[in-house]
Amino acid sequence: AQTVTQSQPEMSVQEAETVTLSCTYDTSESDYYLFWYKQPPSRQMILVIRQEAYKQQNATENRFSVNFQKAAKSFSLKISDSQLGDAAMYFCAYSHQGAQKLVFGQGTRLTINP
Amino acid sequence: DTGVSQDPRHKITKRGQNVTFRCDPISEHNRLYWYRQTLGQGPEFLTYFQNEAQLEKSRLLSDRFSAERPKGSFSTLEIQRTEQGDSAMYLCASSETGVNTEAFFGQGTRLTVV
């Protein structure tokens, strides 16, 4: 079975600085998808960024980028120029087939210090 | 369309009672997913539908749980004879068919069993 591990329960960063959230996963599949989701307090989960395993190039979405190391099964999220609105729970997730049956990590609570 | 809608947002019930939750997906989305999220954990997959067909159920979905999507639009999740361990956030998500798709989440229904 696939598993996703986030080893950082909490992280904090000063506003405008850069922070990296870690994620490792385990799978025997060669083709899969990885995601970072953001869950603000009392609000719905939203997709931050997605990476297809067959793509060697790391995904980037504005201030958000990933470091995808397929051999090491590592998928970290870098947030540049952190903003107060980035404060949330961040979940790393895996799927063998796109949006179906996501397997989530335990989450990392990110605090932004003004 | 305002996104995925879940009702109610909060439910408090006594142990042993039955509860039913409703999810209205984004209208053009064929796939609908149910997840359960306990405090401090990532969401866990429960089941998913392709139109009205329930294609997969997790082992987490005991006999007391049943989900339906009768006309391929909204879905209901019923829990019979609730137990305190059922207390959690129940999340619904929907997506289009295909592998390169995004799952959109609702705000969830928080169930408290007393």
Short mmCIF file of C-alpha atoms in Angstrom, two decimals:
data_model
loop_
_atom_site.label_atom_id
_atom_site.label_comp_id
_atom_site.label_asym_id
_atom_site.label_seq_id
_atom_site.Cartn_x
_atom_site.Cartn_y
_atom_site.Cartn_z
CA ALA A 1 0.00 0.00 0.00
CA GLN A 2 1.11 3.51 -0.68
CA THR A 3 2.05 5.73 2.25
CA VAL A 4 2.84 9.42 2.60
CA THR A 5 4.88 10.79 5.50
CA GLN A 6 5.24 14.39 6.62
CA SER A 7 7.79 14.51 9.41
CA GLN A 8 7.26 18.15 10.39
CA PRO A 9 4.04 18.57 12.43
CA GLU A 10 4.62 22.32 12.70
CA MET A 11 6.73 24.92 10.94
CA SER A 12 6.98 28.66 11.30
CA VAL A 13 8.55 31.34 9.15
CA GLN A 14 8.91 35.09 9.16
CA GLU A 15 6.79 36.98 6.69
CA ALA A 16 8.60 37.48 3.35
CA GLU A 17 11.05 34.65 4.02
CA THR A 18 11.25 31.21 2.42
CA VAL A 19 10.15 27.94 4.00
CA THR A 20 10.38 24.33 2.84
CA LEU A 21 7.94 21.62 3.88
CA SER A 22 9.08 18.00 3.62
CA CYS A 23 7.26 14.95 2.33
CA THR A 24 8.32 11.40 1.58
CA TYR A 25 6.21 8.65 0.07
CA ASP A 26 6.37 4.98 -0.65
CA THR A 27 5.02 3.27 -3.72
CA SER A 28 5.88 0.45 -6.07
CA GLU A 29 4.21 2.20 -9.01
CA SER A 30 6.27 3.99 -11.64
CA ASP A 31 3.52 6.32 -12.83
CA TYR A 32 1.73 8.44 -10.26
CA TYR A 33 0.84 11.97 -9.19
CA LEU A 34 1.88 14.02 -6.17
CA PHE A 35 0.06 17.00 -4.71
CA TRP A 36 0.33 19.66 -2.08
CA TYR A 37 -2.99 20.81 -0.62
CA LYS A 38 -3.59 23.78 1.67
CA GLN A 39 -6.32 23.69 4.34
CA PRO A 40 -6.89 27.08 6.01
CA PRO A 41 -8.75 27.07 9.34
CA SER A 42 -12.44 26.32 8.83
CA ARG A 43 -12.12 26.49 5.07
CA GLN A 44 -12.00 23.91 2.35
CA MET A 45 -8.88 22.21 1.12
CA ILE A 46 -7.45 23.71 -2.05
CA LEU A 47 -4.82 22.41 -4.44
CA VAL A 48 -1.54 24.31 -4.29
CA ILE A 49 0.59 22.42 -6.78
CA ARG A 50 0.72 19.11 -8.64
CA GLN A 51 3.56 17.01 -10.02
CA GLU A 52 3.32 14.15 -12.51
CA ALA A 53 5.95 11.50 -11.75
CA TYR A 54 6.88 11.08 -15.40
CA LYS A 55 7.91 14.74 -15.64
CA GLN A 56 11.49 15.44 -14.63
CA GLN A 57 10.94 19.18 -14.40
CA ASN A 58 9.84 20.41 -10.99
CA ALA A 59 6.42 22.08 -10.93
CA THR A 60 6.13 25.77 -10.12
CA GLU A 61 3.08 27.93 -9.35
CA ASN A 62 3.99 31.54 -8.64
CA ARG A 63 5.61 31.57 -5.16
CA PHE A 64 5.20 27.81 -4.74
CA SER A 65 7.63 25.26 -6.14
CA VAL A 66 8.49 21.65 -5.49
CA ASN A 67 11.66 19.62 -5.32
CA PHE A 68 10.72 16.22 -6.69
CA GLN A 69 13.34 13.52 -6.16
CA LYS A 70 11.85 10.37 -7.67
CA ALA A 71 14.64 7.99 -6.71
CA ALA A 72 14.57 9.19 -3.12
CA LYS A 73 10.75 9.31 -3.13
CA SER A 74 10.86 12.83 -1.78
CA PHE A 75 8.52 15.70 -2.65
CA SER A 76 9.14 18.94 -0.77
CA LEU A 77 7.25 22.23 -1.12
CA LYS A 78 9.06 25.57 -1.10
CA ILE A 79 7.11 28.72 -0.38
CA SER A 80 8.96 31.90 -1.29
CA ASP A 81 8.17 35.38 0.01
CA SER A 82 5.82 33.95 2.66
CA GLN A 83 2.62 35.90 3.24
CA LEU A 84 0.23 35.95 6.20
CA GLY A 85 -2.39 34.28 4.01
CA ASP A 86 -0.14 31.25 3.60
CA ALA A 87 -0.83 30.21 7.19
CA ALA A 88 -2.65 26.87 7.06
CA MET A 89 -2.30 23.10 7.31
CA TYR A 90 -0.43 21.74 4.34
CA PHE A 91 -0.98 18.18 3.21
CA CYS A 92 1.15 16.18 0.84
CA ALA A 93 -0.85 13.64 -1.16
CA TYR A 94 -0.26 10.79 -3.60
CA SER A 95 -2.45 9.26 -6.25
CA HIS A 96 -1.83 6.45 -8.68
CA GLN A 97 -4.38 7.90 -11.09
CA GLY A 98 -4.84 11.65 -11.06
CA ALA A 99 -7.45 12.96 -8.64
CA GLN A 100 -8.71 9.53 -7.65
CA LYS A 101 -8.22 8.04 -4.22
CA LEU A 102 -5.74 10.47 -2.74
CA VAL A 103 -3.46 9.19 0.01
CA PHE A 104 -2.62 12.03 2.39
CA GLY A 105 0.20 12.63 4.81
CA GLN A 106 -0.41 13.74 8.39
CA GLY A 107 -0.04 17.41 7.57
CA THR A 108 2.24 20.28 8.56
CA ARG A 109 0.84 23.32 10.32
CA LEU A 110 2.52 26.43 8.92
CA THR A 111 2.57 29.63 10.94
CA ILE A 112 3.63 32.96 9.42
CA ASN A 113 5.15 35.42 11.88
CA PRO A 114 4.60 39.09 10.99
CA ASP B 1 -21.38 27.28 -9.68
CA THR B 2 -20.13 27.92 -6.16
CA GLY B 3 -18.11 24.74 -5.77
CA VAL B 4 -18.66 21.60 -3.70
CA SER B 5 -21.35 22.07 -1.07
CA GLN B 6 -21.84 19.94 2.04
CA ASP B 7 -24.73 19.92 4.46
CA PRO B 8 -24.88 20.17 7.41
CA ARG B 9 -21.63 21.85 8.38
CA HIS B 10 -21.87 20.56 11.93
CA LYS B 11 -23.77 17.67 13.47
CA ILE B 12 -23.93 16.59 17.08
CA THR B 13 -25.62 13.28 17.72
CA LYS B 14 -26.02 10.81 20.53
CA ARG B 15 -24.28 7.47 20.34
CA GLY B 16 -26.47 4.91 18.64
CA GLN B 17 -28.35 7.39 16.46
CA ASN B 18 -28.25 7.41 12.66
CA VAL B 19 -26.95 10.42 10.74
CA THR B 20 -26.96 11.36 7.06
CA PHE B 21 -24.77 13.88 5.30
CA ARG B 22 -25.28 15.38 1.87
CA CYS B 23 -22.76 16.47 -0.75
CA ASP B 24 -23.51 18.47 -3.89
CA PRO B 25 -20.56 18.31 -6.28
CA ILE B 26 -19.60 20.77 -8.99
CA SER B 27 -22.29 20.20 -11.58
CA GLU B 28 -20.19 18.94 -14.49
CA HIS B 29 -18.06 16.60 -12.38
CA ASN B 30 -18.65 12.87 -12.91
CA ARG B 31 -16.57 11.70 -9.95
CA LEU B 32 -17.41 12.19 -6.31
CA TYR B 33 -15.27 11.18 -3.33
CA TRP B 34 -15.81 10.86 0.40
CA TYR B 35 -12.96 11.21 2.91
CA ARG B 36 -12.81 11.17 6.71
CA GLN B 37 -10.44 13.42 8.63
CA THR B 38 -9.84 12.96 12.34
CA LEU B 39 -8.27 15.67 14.46
CA GLY B 40 -4.62 16.23 13.66
CA GLN B 41 -4.57 13.76 10.78
CA GLY B 42 -4.79 13.90 7.02
CA PRO B 43 -7.96 12.87 5.24
CA GLU B 44 -8.50 9.14 4.64
CA PHE B 45 -10.26 7.84 1.56
CA LEU B 46 -13.65 6.22 2.17
CA THR B 47 -15.29 5.70 -1.22
CA TYR B 48 -15.82 7.15 -4.66
CA PHE B 49 -18.44 7.27 -7.40
CA GLN B 50 -18.24 7.55 -11.14
CA ASN B 51 -21.67 8.98 -11.97
CA GLU B 52 -24.09 6.79 -9.97
CA ALA B 53 -21.78 3.78 -9.72
CA GLN B 54 -19.83 3.25 -6.50
CA LEU B 55 -16.50 2.03 -7.84
CA GLU B 56 -14.40 1.58 -4.72
CA LYS B 57 -14.90 1.34 -0.98
CA SER B 58 -12.18 1.50 1.65
CA ARG B 59 -11.91 -1.10 4.37
CA LEU B 60 -12.51 1.86 6.71
CA LEU B 61 -16.10 1.89 5.49
CA SER B 62 -17.69 -0.56 7.90
CA ASP B 63 -21.14 -2.11 7.46
CA ARG B 64 -22.60 0.80 9.43
CA PHE B 65 -21.60 3.20 6.65
CA SER B 66 -23.42 3.47 3.35
CA ALA B 67 -23.04 5.96 0.54
CA GLU B 68 -25.27 6.61 -2.43
CA ARG B 69 -25.34 8.79 -5.49
CA PRO B 70 -28.72 7.84 -6.95
CA LYS B 71 -28.88 10.06 -10.01
CA GLY B 72 -25.22 10.75 -10.50
CA SER B 73 -25.56 14.22 -8.98
CA PHE B 74 -25.63 14.72 -5.20
CA SER B 75 -24.45 12.03 -2.80
CA THR B 76 -25.41 11.00 0.72
CA LEU B 77 -23.30 9.32 3.37
CA GLU B 78 -25.23 7.58 6.14
CA ILE B 79 -23.79 6.27 9.38
CA GLN B 80 -26.00 3.91 11.35
CA ARG B 81 -25.70 3.29 15.09
CA THR B 82 -23.05 5.97 15.51
CA GLU B 83 -20.12 5.37 17.85
CA GLN B 84 -17.82 7.88 19.50
CA GLY B 85 -15.04 6.78 17.16
CA ASP B 86 -17.09 8.10 14.25
CA SER B 87 -16.47 11.66 15.43
CA ALA B 88 -14.54 13.31 12.61
CA MET B 89 -14.73 15.72 9.71
CA TYR B 90 -16.34 14.12 6.66
CA LEU B 91 -15.07 15.66 3.45
CA CYS B 92 -16.57 15.42 0.00
CA ALA B 93 -14.69 16.16 -3.20
CA SER B 94 -15.49 16.02 -6.89
CA SER B 95 -13.55 15.95 -10.13
CA GLU B 96 -13.91 15.46 -13.83
CA THR B 97 -13.14 12.09 -15.35
CA GLY B 98 -9.54 11.50 -16.44
CA VAL B 99 -6.09 11.30 -14.92
CA ASN B 100 -4.98 14.90 -15.34
CA THR B 101 -7.76 16.32 -13.19
CA GLU B 102 -8.07 18.19 -9.93
CA ALA B 103 -10.21 17.23 -6.97
CA PHE B 104 -12.21 20.12 -5.49
CA PHE B 105 -13.16 19.77 -1.84
CA GLY B 106 -16.14 20.95 0.13
CA GLN B 107 -15.86 22.53 3.58
CA GLY B 108 -16.82 19.28 5.24
CA THR B 109 -19.33 18.12 7.82
CA ARG B 110 -18.00 17.93 11.36
CA LEU B 111 -19.64 15.09 13.27
CA THR B 112 -19.50 14.88 17.05
CA VAL B 113 -20.90 11.76 18.70
CA VAL B 114 -21.65 12.22 22.39
#
